[in-house]
Amino acid sequence: MSSNAHDLNSIRAAARADTEVNFGFWIYLMSDVIIFSMLFLVYVDLSQRYAGGPTAADVFELRGVFLETMALLLSSLTFGMAMVNLHQGQKERVVIWLGVTFVLGAFFLGHELSEFAHLIHEGASFTRSGFLSAFFGLVGTHGAHVFFGLVWIVVMVVQIKLRGLTPPVASRLARLSLFWHFLDLVWICVFSTVYLPGVLQGVAA
Amino acid sequence: MSIQTSGNTIRRLRLPLIVLLTLMLAGCSAQWFVDTFYLNELVTFFTAGPVAAYQRNVMLFTFTVMLFVLVPVVGFTLWFAWHYRASNRHNTYTANWYHSGLLEAFLWGGPTVIIVILAVLTWVSTFDLDPYKPLESENPTIEVQAIAMDWKWLFIYPDYNIAVVNEIALPVDTPLQIDLTSASVMNAFMIPRLGSQIMAMSGMRTRLHLMATEKGEYFGKNYQYSGDGFAGMNFQVHAVKPDAFDQWIEQARAASKPLDIAAYRELVKPSKNVDPIYYSSVRDGLFDYVIKRFQEGDGSVPPPDRLTDR
Amino acid sequence: MFGKLTLDAFTHSSLIIVFANVIMVGTGLLVIGLLTYFRKWGYLYREWFTTVDHKKIGVMYIFIALIFLLRGFIDAAMVRAQQATAGPGMEGYLEAHHFAELFTGHGTMMIFFMAMPFIVGLMNIAIPLQIGARDVSYPLLNAISLWLTAAAGALVMISLLIGQFSEAGWSGYTPFSGLDHSPSVGVDYWIWALQISGISTTLTGVNFLVTILKKRAPGMSFMRMPMFTWTSLCTTILIVLSFPALTVALALLALDRSAGTHFFTGTMGGDQMMYINMFWVWGHPEVYILVLPVFGVFSEVVTTYCNKRLFGYKSMVWATMAIAFLSFTVWVHHFFTMGQDPLRNAAFGIATMVIAIPTGVKIYDWIWTMFRGRIEFKLPMLWTLGFIITFTMGGMSGVLLAIPGADYKMHNSLFLVAHFHNVLIPGTMFGLLAGFYYWFPKAFGFKLDEKWGRHSFFGWLVGFYVAFVPLYMLGMMGMPRRMASYENPVWHFWLVIAAIGALIVAYGIFAMFMQIYVSYRDREKNRDLSGDPWGGRTLEWSIASPPPEYNFAIIPEVHDRDAFMYMKVHNTAYQRPERYEDIHMPKSTPIAIVIAGLAFVFGFAYVWHIWWLAGLCLLGVIGAVIARSFNPEPEYVIPAEEVERTENAFHDKVAQDGALERMKHIESFGDERSAYAATPEPSTTGTQSEKPL
């Protein structure tokens, strides 16, 4: 049993946020923050440039976005559960919670894609106006990040199954966790910069 | 080793060099320099209007202040480099000296003082030279609307209902208010002897005020690279007496064709090295229409028969 | 199947381009042929293509930089030649669009493929050694960065052969770079070359930031870091925070061009100004990314060849950080003429000027380092002196341009071109060449030739003034930049002089390549046995030249800013430890070159809209990363006995070189042995190895 405790310690050490490799991931996230802030700036700049096309109030529908948001917020919680179990060395539970996170993330992405398809079908495609380009650009980049997060979750589940909870796997889970929470944070900004003002505008009008 | 050799060479050649330089300087007057290096063509300093003159003064003042940086830097560098060369054994050597509070206070303080002076200059001059600010004059301001195209300038005089390509006339001592936009890529309008450069962008309106105080022929250009015809995108500026200006207006009015939508659609097609073209009249509101077409459409102006939105 | 790619892409109307292609392809085939004939492929693959060793990666970066220095300079010379022959009544020899490709190519190549790789190369060679580390934090990522830069450079190269390069200027202003106005593939090549090299630089930034923060030897606190490490740290911060802005700007521009979006189109609600803001939000910090590490080089050079501690180290550090911070607050000065309100212009103008304060402090600190020093006029010191004087003039014209009122007049004129060459040539090029000479023996084990180096220096220095003083004059005569032809006879006079200046610079570049050749030929004569050819002060000089793959057999302990000088003064340098230990090093791997190859094909496929291929390559990159994650960090072990053999050989050479003897005469560090009077010979720390002791 003592060797098990030793494993647990090395797993916990590898999952710390300040190891050399995880620290580098923080730095990478900083650069990603800049990418999103640029896209937010673009959106704010172009958000009134409808070029005679549909306005924000015309295209946003808050109910679906609310579901999306709840799914993503919940997925942060479930990922947190996976990390708690990682610290306990509970391999099966880590996989289960990762699975739940994947389902929530996939729901979010699927909903977003159907929203995009709906908009394009309605003639509110990204080629219609500066506003719609900026909308698709910002929300789409976030969606692409979620997609890569989902791929990453799958890879991690496979690695846990194949290798068990080794320190390298734990270290990677720690970075995936940072990435996933970061996406959640970005989404909160998307919600309050894109959807909320857009809908409020419609209400005011 | 080689430093010493070159030092000796310089010492040996010192006298002949001085003689040669004195002879050269005596032989060539200031005029010779001006002629040889075309110094009278430095349009930045030979200005013909209040805006450009202000800018010249800003530049000369800044240059003078900056000499207080340049001269010590060059002087100290050359002096220290020469004096503390390794082969000079007669100087002090303080290998471990690396800090002096007083000296560093000066090193931070000196540049700070200079920058504070220049910051005040910047603040004041930027507001004075704001291109949107009307110029003071006894004469009423003349309005001009400039549209940059591939690769020529269209100038509309709405008060006189004429338009000209690649030519501007203005009466001396009369302010010009130029509104700018582009029917193509980004361009930059400048008449160097009169003053500021300002950019012309599609779907947007910028404004520039200029005035000529001296009669003359000046050149104006697009300064922002805009493609194949960029180099030939020049225009002539006639700063003339008021009666000559009226004549020029009459000459334009006598032109054979008006600038209607059809003529505009023809003109806006890319062309290079365009000679001046005069238009006897201008379709009302053309300038604003061009801006709007870029804001809400693809920038093209529809044929006259399909023109519904104005 | 092949998207927009047809045979037409291979046909060129200009004989000059055909000729350039023949030379390029011919040289390429010749090199491939020679490598095959001498059976060097295996060696190259094992030792270079798959390596993750930071020193070799640094060397390859600089190799790329030198190739693009040549290409970038040829473009510059052709621009000068065109303007010297396209005056009134003359035709010139180029068409306007070819001229535009040249000035675009010159700017793009010099910034992205000459200066950046050169800087990253020097960082790679010097920083792990300066901080006493065995490698960077992420060696594989480092290799990926290198090969991505190479892939991006290859895209620029192949644009000469297939299709064309951008005509929109190195800054690619919208809407000119949009599809409506630049329908050719040139802008796409430009986008993807910059995008791939930008991603490579971002990865390098992350890598070195972590390396410097996490891998310093024990005892090396922040205030004991060598100046080059400090300035590189600030540069990496700038890279991480600014390059993503370029990434986004280019990505959105690519979408505008290929997906029909309206981010920057200037029609349908797109905002052309947004691109220009975003470009300079990256572009202005980029200027300091190029200049700050080079400032660090100058600091190293000045202290070493003045045989003195660096004056005002703390001021230098604070000044560097101030410059790094301020560099994010000035981007609007690139477009004062855009017609915004005077409040904004004045604020950004003043912010720009404020940068002159810390920059001035740095210059004065170098000058006062010379004060009461023992200055040896080795080549890097000459570059430094040339830099200080020339750069100060460039700074002056910069302050002038920082005043919006003056900028209204000088913007887009040749005055501006003269200004930024006047800061970037001394501020970056001179320093890079100084650093090249300074660290060359460390990387290769022999010193560079001094005589040809001086020829190169004077070629660059004199050529610079002859080429760019005319551009200042022309700017004040109202000549815009980027003119393929003109009618003013007065301009012609000055442009001919500028072309002569370019010829003199050409001699400087020729002399530099001669220097490399002559040094290689005479390498046995110029061997650096002690690993410390200049009487160095920082840790990289405490180990062999070239260093063993593990750099430090024993990670050193740092007691002073000038860590190695401290060891020499306290007689603790070159000590043999009682026993060595096994050293774990990362294994070579071909994955970096595979990823970069896929990135190159992806870029090429995107340029020509070969979507299936682009998609496959993207999948390939993702697949390679995932595959690697299943087999991470393979290492190999260097056994203690082998380490001991290598180190003993080094110590024998040190003794043979007389470095131990010299150590006793160190006077440079002050304290109890600053016995200047006792040692009448000039500067014993200069330690030219030929000097008998």
Short mmCIF file of N, CA, C and O in Angstrom, two decimals, chain B residues 37-39 41-45 55 62 66 73 77 80-81 84 86 89 93-98 104 108 122-123 131-132 184-186 190 192 197 199 201-202 221 223-226 228 230-231 294-295 297-298, chain C residues 97 100 167 176 181 267-269 272 276 307-312 315 337-339 343 353 365 367 371-373 375 377 392 396 403 405 408-409 411-412 473 476-478 480-482 485 490 494 667-669 676:
data_model
loop_
_atom_site.label_atom_id
_atom_site.label_comp_id
_atom_site.label_asym_id
_atom_site.label_seq_id
_atom_site.Cartn_x
_atom_site.Cartn_y
_atom_site.Cartn_z
N PHE B 37 23.42 70.21 -53.92
CA PHE B 37 22.56 69.25 -53.21
C PHE B 37 21.08 69.60 -53.29
O PHE B 37 20.27 69.04 -52.58
N TYR B 38 20.75 70.55 -54.12
CA TYR B 38 19.35 70.93 -54.34
C TYR B 38 18.65 71.29 -53.03
O TYR B 38 17.51 70.89 -52.79
N LEU B 39 19.35 72.04 -52.18
CA LEU B 39 18.77 72.31 -50.86
C LEU B 39 17.52 73.19 -50.95
O LEU B 39 16.69 73.18 -50.05
N GLU B 41 15.19 72.67 -52.72
CA GLU B 41 14.04 71.80 -53.00
C GLU B 41 13.49 71.13 -51.74
O GLU B 41 12.63 70.27 -51.83
N LEU B 42 14.03 71.50 -50.59
CA LEU B 42 13.54 70.89 -49.35
C LEU B 42 12.19 71.50 -49.02
O LEU B 42 12.07 72.44 -48.24
N VAL B 43 11.16 70.97 -49.63
CA VAL B 43 9.83 71.59 -49.55
C VAL B 43 9.32 71.67 -48.12
O VAL B 43 8.47 72.49 -47.81
N THR B 44 9.87 70.80 -47.28
CA THR B 44 9.43 70.83 -45.89
C THR B 44 9.77 72.17 -45.24
O THR B 44 9.10 72.61 -44.33
N PHE B 45 10.83 72.78 -45.72
CA PHE B 45 11.26 74.02 -45.09
C PHE B 45 10.91 75.26 -45.90
O PHE B 45 10.94 76.36 -45.39
N GLN B 55 4.35 73.67 -39.08
CA GLN B 55 5.02 72.37 -39.01
C GLN B 55 6.53 72.51 -39.13
O GLN B 55 7.29 71.85 -38.42
N THR B 62 12.20 71.18 -32.54
CA THR B 62 12.51 69.84 -32.03
C THR B 62 13.94 69.46 -32.35
O THR B 62 14.67 68.93 -31.51
N MET B 66 16.79 68.45 -29.75
CA MET B 66 17.41 67.13 -29.81
C MET B 66 18.92 67.20 -29.91
O MET B 66 19.62 66.25 -29.58
N VAL B 73 25.92 62.74 -26.56
CA VAL B 73 26.08 61.29 -26.80
C VAL B 73 27.26 61.03 -27.73
O VAL B 73 28.16 60.25 -27.41
N THR B 77 30.77 59.49 -26.36
CA THR B 77 31.13 58.19 -26.93
C THR B 77 32.52 58.23 -27.53
O THR B 77 33.38 57.40 -27.23
N PHE B 80 35.26 58.98 -24.69
CA PHE B 80 35.54 57.84 -23.81
C PHE B 80 36.21 56.71 -24.59
O PHE B 80 37.14 56.07 -24.11
N ALA B 81 35.71 56.45 -25.79
CA ALA B 81 36.26 55.35 -26.57
C ALA B 81 37.74 55.60 -26.85
O ALA B 81 38.57 54.69 -26.76
N TYR B 84 39.80 55.92 -23.13
CA TYR B 84 39.92 54.72 -22.29
C TYR B 84 40.25 53.49 -23.11
O TYR B 84 39.95 52.37 -22.73
N ALA B 86 42.42 50.48 -24.44
CA ALA B 86 43.25 49.62 -23.58
C ALA B 86 44.72 50.00 -23.68
O ALA B 86 45.48 49.83 -22.73
N ARG B 89 47.81 53.75 -21.17
CA ARG B 89 48.08 53.27 -19.80
C ARG B 89 47.95 54.39 -18.78
O ARG B 89 48.10 54.17 -17.61
N TYR B 93 41.59 53.27 -14.08
CA TYR B 93 40.83 52.08 -14.45
C TYR B 93 40.06 51.62 -13.22
O TYR B 93 40.66 51.24 -12.23
N THR B 94 38.76 51.72 -13.27
CA THR B 94 37.94 51.33 -12.11
C THR B 94 37.01 50.22 -12.54
O THR B 94 35.85 50.46 -12.85
N ALA B 95 37.54 49.01 -12.53
CA ALA B 95 36.79 47.88 -13.07
C ALA B 95 35.52 47.59 -12.28
O ALA B 95 34.56 47.05 -12.80
N ASN B 96 35.53 47.95 -11.03
CA ASN B 96 34.43 47.54 -10.18
C ASN B 96 33.38 48.62 -9.98
O ASN B 96 32.42 48.46 -9.25
N TRP B 97 33.58 49.75 -10.63
CA TRP B 97 32.66 50.87 -10.44
C TRP B 97 31.45 50.69 -11.34
O TRP B 97 31.58 50.59 -12.55
N TYR B 98 30.30 50.59 -10.75
CA TYR B 98 29.14 50.36 -11.61
C TYR B 98 27.91 51.12 -11.16
O TYR B 98 26.83 50.94 -11.72
N GLU B 104 23.29 58.66 -12.09
CA GLU B 104 22.10 58.02 -12.67
C GLU B 104 20.88 58.92 -12.58
O GLU B 104 20.01 58.90 -13.44
N TRP B 108 18.68 59.79 -15.86
CA TRP B 108 17.22 59.70 -16.00
C TRP B 108 16.62 61.09 -16.15
O TRP B 108 15.68 61.30 -16.91
N THR B 122 4.34 69.03 -28.14
CA THR B 122 3.46 68.08 -28.83
C THR B 122 2.00 68.38 -28.54
O THR B 122 1.16 68.44 -29.43
N TRP B 123 1.72 68.59 -27.24
CA TRP B 123 0.34 68.83 -26.84
C TRP B 123 -0.21 70.06 -27.56
O TRP B 123 -1.25 70.01 -28.21
N PRO B 131 -6.20 68.75 -38.16
CA PRO B 131 -6.65 69.01 -39.54
C PRO B 131 -8.13 69.39 -39.64
O PRO B 131 -8.54 69.98 -40.63
N TYR B 132 -8.90 69.07 -38.59
CA TYR B 132 -10.34 69.41 -38.62
C TYR B 132 -10.58 70.85 -38.24
O TYR B 132 -11.69 71.36 -38.35
N SER B 184 -11.79 53.54 -53.49
CA SER B 184 -10.98 52.34 -53.69
C SER B 184 -10.27 52.03 -52.39
O SER B 184 -10.88 52.06 -51.33
N VAL B 185 -8.95 51.83 -52.45
CA VAL B 185 -8.21 51.48 -51.25
C VAL B 185 -7.88 52.74 -50.46
O VAL B 185 -8.32 53.84 -50.80
N MET B 186 -7.09 52.57 -49.41
CA MET B 186 -6.69 53.71 -48.59
C MET B 186 -5.68 54.56 -49.34
O MET B 186 -4.74 54.05 -49.95
N MET B 190 -1.70 64.77 -49.76
CA MET B 190 -0.82 65.82 -49.22
C MET B 190 -0.31 66.74 -50.32
O MET B 190 0.02 66.30 -51.42
N PRO B 192 2.79 68.99 -50.08
CA PRO B 192 3.85 69.21 -49.09
C PRO B 192 4.08 70.69 -48.75
O PRO B 192 4.31 71.02 -47.59
N GLN B 197 -0.72 65.89 -44.19
CA GLN B 197 -1.18 64.73 -44.93
C GLN B 197 -2.37 64.15 -44.17
O GLN B 197 -2.36 64.11 -42.94
N MET B 199 -5.48 60.87 -44.48
CA MET B 199 -5.83 59.70 -45.26
C MET B 199 -7.26 59.77 -45.77
O MET B 199 -8.13 60.37 -45.15
N MET B 201 -10.29 57.25 -46.85
CA MET B 201 -10.67 55.83 -46.74
C MET B 201 -12.10 55.64 -47.19
O MET B 201 -12.96 56.49 -46.93
N SER B 202 -12.33 54.51 -47.83
CA SER B 202 -13.67 54.25 -48.35
C SER B 202 -14.66 54.12 -47.20
O SER B 202 -14.34 53.61 -46.13
N LYS B 221 0.12 64.88 -54.01
CA LYS B 221 0.26 63.46 -54.33
C LYS B 221 -0.55 62.60 -53.39
O LYS B 221 -0.90 63.03 -52.29
N TYR B 223 0.13 59.71 -50.96
CA TYR B 223 1.32 59.23 -50.28
C TYR B 223 1.19 57.80 -49.78
O TYR B 223 2.14 57.25 -49.26
N GLN B 224 0.00 57.22 -49.89
CA GLN B 224 -0.19 55.86 -49.38
C GLN B 224 -0.23 54.91 -50.55
O GLN B 224 -1.08 55.06 -51.43
N TYR B 225 0.67 53.91 -50.55
CA TYR B 225 0.76 53.02 -51.70
C TYR B 225 -0.61 52.41 -52.02
O TYR B 225 -1.28 51.88 -51.14
N SER B 226 -0.98 52.48 -53.29
CA SER B 226 -2.34 52.05 -53.65
C SER B 226 -2.37 51.16 -54.88
O SER B 226 -3.41 50.94 -55.45
N ASP B 228 -0.64 49.62 -58.76
CA ASP B 228 0.21 49.84 -59.93
C ASP B 228 0.36 51.30 -60.34
O ASP B 228 1.43 51.72 -60.75
N PHE B 230 0.17 53.96 -58.58
CA PHE B 230 0.44 54.84 -57.44
C PHE B 230 1.44 55.95 -57.79
O PHE B 230 1.22 57.12 -57.46
N ALA B 231 2.52 55.56 -58.49
CA ALA B 231 3.59 56.54 -58.73
C ALA B 231 3.09 57.72 -59.56
O ALA B 231 3.61 58.83 -59.43
N PHE B 294 -20.23 52.43 -49.84
CA PHE B 294 -19.24 51.54 -49.24
C PHE B 294 -19.70 51.04 -47.87
O PHE B 294 -19.38 49.93 -47.47
N GLN B 295 -20.46 51.87 -47.17
CA GLN B 295 -20.91 51.44 -45.84
C GLN B 295 -21.91 50.30 -45.94
O GLN B 295 -21.91 49.39 -45.12
N GLY B 297 -22.92 48.65 -49.05
CA GLY B 297 -22.86 47.74 -50.18
C GLY B 297 -21.43 47.38 -50.48
O GLY B 297 -20.56 47.46 -49.63
N ASP B 298 -21.20 47.02 -51.74
CA ASP B 298 -19.85 46.63 -52.11
C ASP B 298 -19.06 47.80 -52.68
O ASP B 298 -17.98 47.62 -53.20
N HIS C 97 4.29 46.51 -60.64
CA HIS C 97 3.84 45.45 -59.72
C HIS C 97 5.00 44.58 -59.26
O HIS C 97 5.02 44.09 -58.14
N ALA C 100 6.59 46.46 -56.54
CA ALA C 100 5.82 46.31 -55.31
C ALA C 100 6.13 44.99 -54.61
O ALA C 100 6.25 44.91 -53.39
N GLU C 167 1.99 42.15 -53.13
CA GLU C 167 2.36 43.49 -53.58
C GLU C 167 1.85 44.53 -52.60
O GLU C 167 1.86 45.72 -52.89
N PHE C 176 -6.39 47.23 -49.39
CA PHE C 176 -5.57 46.89 -50.57
C PHE C 176 -5.24 45.40 -50.59
O PHE C 176 -5.19 44.78 -51.65
N HIS C 181 -8.89 43.98 -54.32
CA HIS C 181 -7.80 44.78 -54.87
C HIS C 181 -6.53 43.99 -55.10
O HIS C 181 -5.65 44.44 -55.82
N THR C 267 -16.11 47.32 -47.20
CA THR C 267 -17.45 47.31 -47.77
C THR C 267 -18.32 46.46 -46.85
O THR C 267 -17.79 45.73 -46.00
N MET C 268 -19.63 46.56 -47.01
CA MET C 268 -20.57 45.72 -46.25
C MET C 268 -20.31 45.74 -44.73
O MET C 268 -20.49 44.74 -44.05
N GLY C 269 -19.90 46.87 -44.23
CA GLY C 269 -19.73 46.98 -42.79
C GLY C 269 -18.39 46.52 -42.26
O GLY C 269 -18.16 46.54 -41.06
N GLN C 272 -11.70 48.61 -42.30
CA GLN C 272 -10.29 48.52 -42.69
C GLN C 272 -9.37 49.01 -41.58
O GLN C 272 -8.26 48.50 -41.40
N ILE C 276 -5.64 47.71 -39.32
CA ILE C 276 -4.43 48.52 -39.15
C ILE C 276 -4.14 48.70 -37.67
O ILE C 276 -2.98 48.63 -37.23
N ASN C 307 36.19 45.55 -20.14
CA ASN C 307 36.74 44.89 -18.97
C ASN C 307 36.24 45.54 -17.69
O ASN C 307 37.02 45.91 -16.81
N LYS C 308 34.97 45.69 -17.59
CA LYS C 308 34.40 46.44 -16.51
C LYS C 308 33.00 45.91 -16.22
O LYS C 308 32.36 45.34 -17.10
N ARG C 309 32.56 46.11 -14.99
CA ARG C 309 31.16 45.80 -14.73
C ARG C 309 30.26 46.74 -15.53
O ARG C 309 30.67 47.86 -15.84
N LEU C 310 29.04 46.29 -15.78
CA LEU C 310 28.09 47.13 -16.49
C LEU C 310 27.65 48.27 -15.58
O LEU C 310 27.23 48.04 -14.44
N PHE C 311 27.76 49.49 -16.09
CA PHE C 311 27.33 50.62 -15.28
C PHE C 311 25.80 50.67 -15.24
O PHE C 311 25.13 50.51 -16.26
N GLY C 312 25.26 50.91 -14.05
CA GLY C 312 23.83 51.14 -13.92
C GLY C 312 22.98 49.93 -14.29
O GLY C 312 21.98 50.06 -14.98
N SER C 315 19.36 50.36 -13.39
CA SER C 315 18.72 51.29 -14.33
C SER C 315 18.40 50.60 -15.64
O SER C 315 17.32 50.78 -16.20
N THR C 337 -2.13 60.15 -39.23
CA THR C 337 -2.80 60.85 -40.33
C THR C 337 -4.16 60.25 -40.64
O THR C 337 -4.75 60.56 -41.66
N MET C 338 -4.63 59.36 -39.75
CA MET C 338 -5.87 58.67 -40.05
C MET C 338 -7.09 59.54 -39.78
O MET C 338 -8.21 59.16 -40.07
N GLY C 339 -6.87 60.72 -39.21
CA GLY C 339 -7.98 61.64 -39.03
C GLY C 339 -8.71 61.48 -37.72
O GLY C 339 -9.88 61.83 -37.61
N LEU C 343 -6.76 64.92 -29.34
CA LEU C 343 -6.48 64.43 -27.99
C LEU C 343 -5.78 63.07 -28.07
O LEU C 343 -4.76 62.82 -27.43
N MET C 353 7.15 59.47 -27.21
CA MET C 353 8.36 60.17 -26.81
C MET C 353 8.90 59.66 -25.50
O MET C 353 10.11 59.65 -25.28
N ASP C 365 24.09 54.58 -20.10
CA ASP C 365 24.71 53.54 -19.27
C ASP C 365 25.84 52.84 -20.02
O ASP C 365 26.86 52.51 -19.43
N ILE C 367 27.63 54.22 -22.35
CA ILE C 367 28.73 55.18 -22.44
C ILE C 367 29.50 55.23 -21.13
O ILE C 367 30.73 55.22 -21.11
N PHE C 371 33.52 54.51 -19.43
CA PHE C 371 34.26 55.46 -18.61
C PHE C 371 35.19 54.71 -17.65
O PHE C 371 34.77 53.81 -16.93
N ARG C 372 36.45 55.07 -17.66
CA ARG C 372 37.48 54.44 -16.82
C ARG C 372 37.52 52.93 -17.03
O ARG C 372 37.65 52.16 -16.07
N GLY C 373 37.36 52.54 -18.29
CA GLY C 373 37.48 51.12 -18.60
C GLY C 373 38.79 50.86 -19.32
O GLY C 373 39.64 51.73 -19.44
N ILE C 375 39.28 49.63 -22.84
CA ILE C 375 38.48 49.26 -24.00
C ILE C 375 39.34 48.57 -25.06
O ILE C 375 40.31 49.13 -25.54
N PHE C 377 39.32 47.27 -28.79
CA PHE C 377 38.50 47.52 -29.97
C PHE C 377 38.38 46.28 -30.83
O PHE C 377 38.78 46.26 -31.98
N THR C 392 21.43 56.89 -32.09
CA THR C 392 20.96 58.13 -31.46
C THR C 392 20.36 59.07 -32.50
O THR C 392 19.33 59.72 -32.25
N MET C 396 16.55 60.42 -32.75
CA MET C 396 16.16 61.82 -32.95
C MET C 396 15.07 61.96 -33.98
O MET C 396 14.07 62.64 -33.77
N ILE C 403 5.87 63.55 -32.97
CA ILE C 403 5.02 64.73 -32.83
C ILE C 403 4.00 64.69 -33.97
O ILE C 403 4.37 64.79 -35.14
N GLY C 405 2.05 66.68 -35.32
CA GLY C 405 2.11 67.79 -36.28
C GLY C 405 3.21 67.60 -37.30
O GLY C 405 3.03 67.90 -38.49
N TYR C 408 2.36 64.54 -39.63
CA TYR C 408 1.44 64.87 -40.73
C TYR C 408 2.23 65.18 -41.99
O TYR C 408 1.76 64.98 -43.10
N LYS C 409 3.42 65.72 -41.80
CA LYS C 409 4.22 66.13 -42.94
C LYS C 409 5.10 65.00 -43.44
O LYS C 409 5.28 64.82 -44.64
N HIS C 411 4.94 61.59 -42.69
CA HIS C 411 4.42 60.24 -42.79
C HIS C 411 4.42 59.76 -44.24
O HIS C 411 4.17 60.55 -45.15
N ASN C 412 4.69 58.46 -44.41
CA ASN C 412 4.67 57.85 -45.73
C ASN C 412 5.71 58.43 -46.68
O ASN C 412 5.70 58.12 -47.87
N MET C 473 16.96 63.30 -46.89
CA MET C 473 16.83 64.50 -47.73
C MET C 473 15.60 64.39 -48.63
O MET C 473 14.81 65.33 -48.76
N MET C 476 12.42 65.05 -46.93
CA MET C 476 12.15 66.47 -46.73
C MET C 476 11.89 67.19 -48.04
O MET C 476 11.42 68.31 -48.07
N MET C 477 12.22 66.52 -49.15
CA MET C 477 11.86 67.06 -50.46
C MET C 477 10.48 66.58 -50.88
O MET C 477 10.06 66.82 -52.02
N GLY C 478 9.81 65.84 -50.02
CA GLY C 478 8.44 65.45 -50.30
C GLY C 478 8.29 64.18 -51.11
O GLY C 478 7.22 63.93 -51.66
N PRO C 480 7.41 60.47 -51.66
CA PRO C 480 6.78 59.37 -50.94
C PRO C 480 7.61 58.10 -51.04
O PRO C 480 8.47 57.98 -51.91
N ARG C 481 7.33 57.17 -50.13
CA ARG C 481 7.96 55.86 -50.24
C ARG C 481 7.26 55.05 -51.34
O ARG C 481 6.20 55.44 -51.82
N ARG C 482 7.89 53.97 -51.75
CA ARG C 482 7.27 52.98 -52.63
C ARG C 482 6.92 53.49 -54.03
O ARG C 482 5.94 53.05 -54.62
N SER C 485 8.38 54.92 -60.09
CA SER C 485 8.95 55.88 -61.04
C SER C 485 8.56 57.27 -60.58
O SER C 485 7.67 57.42 -59.73
N VAL C 490 15.43 66.35 -59.36
CA VAL C 490 16.17 66.57 -58.12
C VAL C 490 16.22 65.27 -57.30
O VAL C 490 17.25 64.91 -56.73
N TRP C 494 19.65 62.38 -55.68
CA TRP C 494 19.83 61.76 -54.37
C TRP C 494 19.62 60.25 -54.41
O TRP C 494 20.23 59.50 -53.66
N GLU C 667 42.34 41.39 -13.19
CA GLU C 667 42.28 42.65 -12.47
C GLU C 667 40.92 43.29 -12.64
O GLU C 667 40.60 44.28 -12.03
N SER C 668 40.15 42.65 -13.49
CA SER C 668 38.97 43.33 -13.98
C SER C 668 37.86 43.44 -12.94
O SER C 668 37.00 44.29 -13.05
N PHE C 669 37.89 42.58 -11.97
CA PHE C 669 36.71 42.48 -11.14
C PHE C 669 36.78 43.36 -9.91
O PHE C 669 35.91 43.36 -9.06
N TYR C 676 45.94 47.09 -10.54
CA TYR C 676 46.36 47.66 -11.81
C TYR C 676 47.85 48.00 -11.78
O TYR C 676 48.60 47.68 -12.69
#
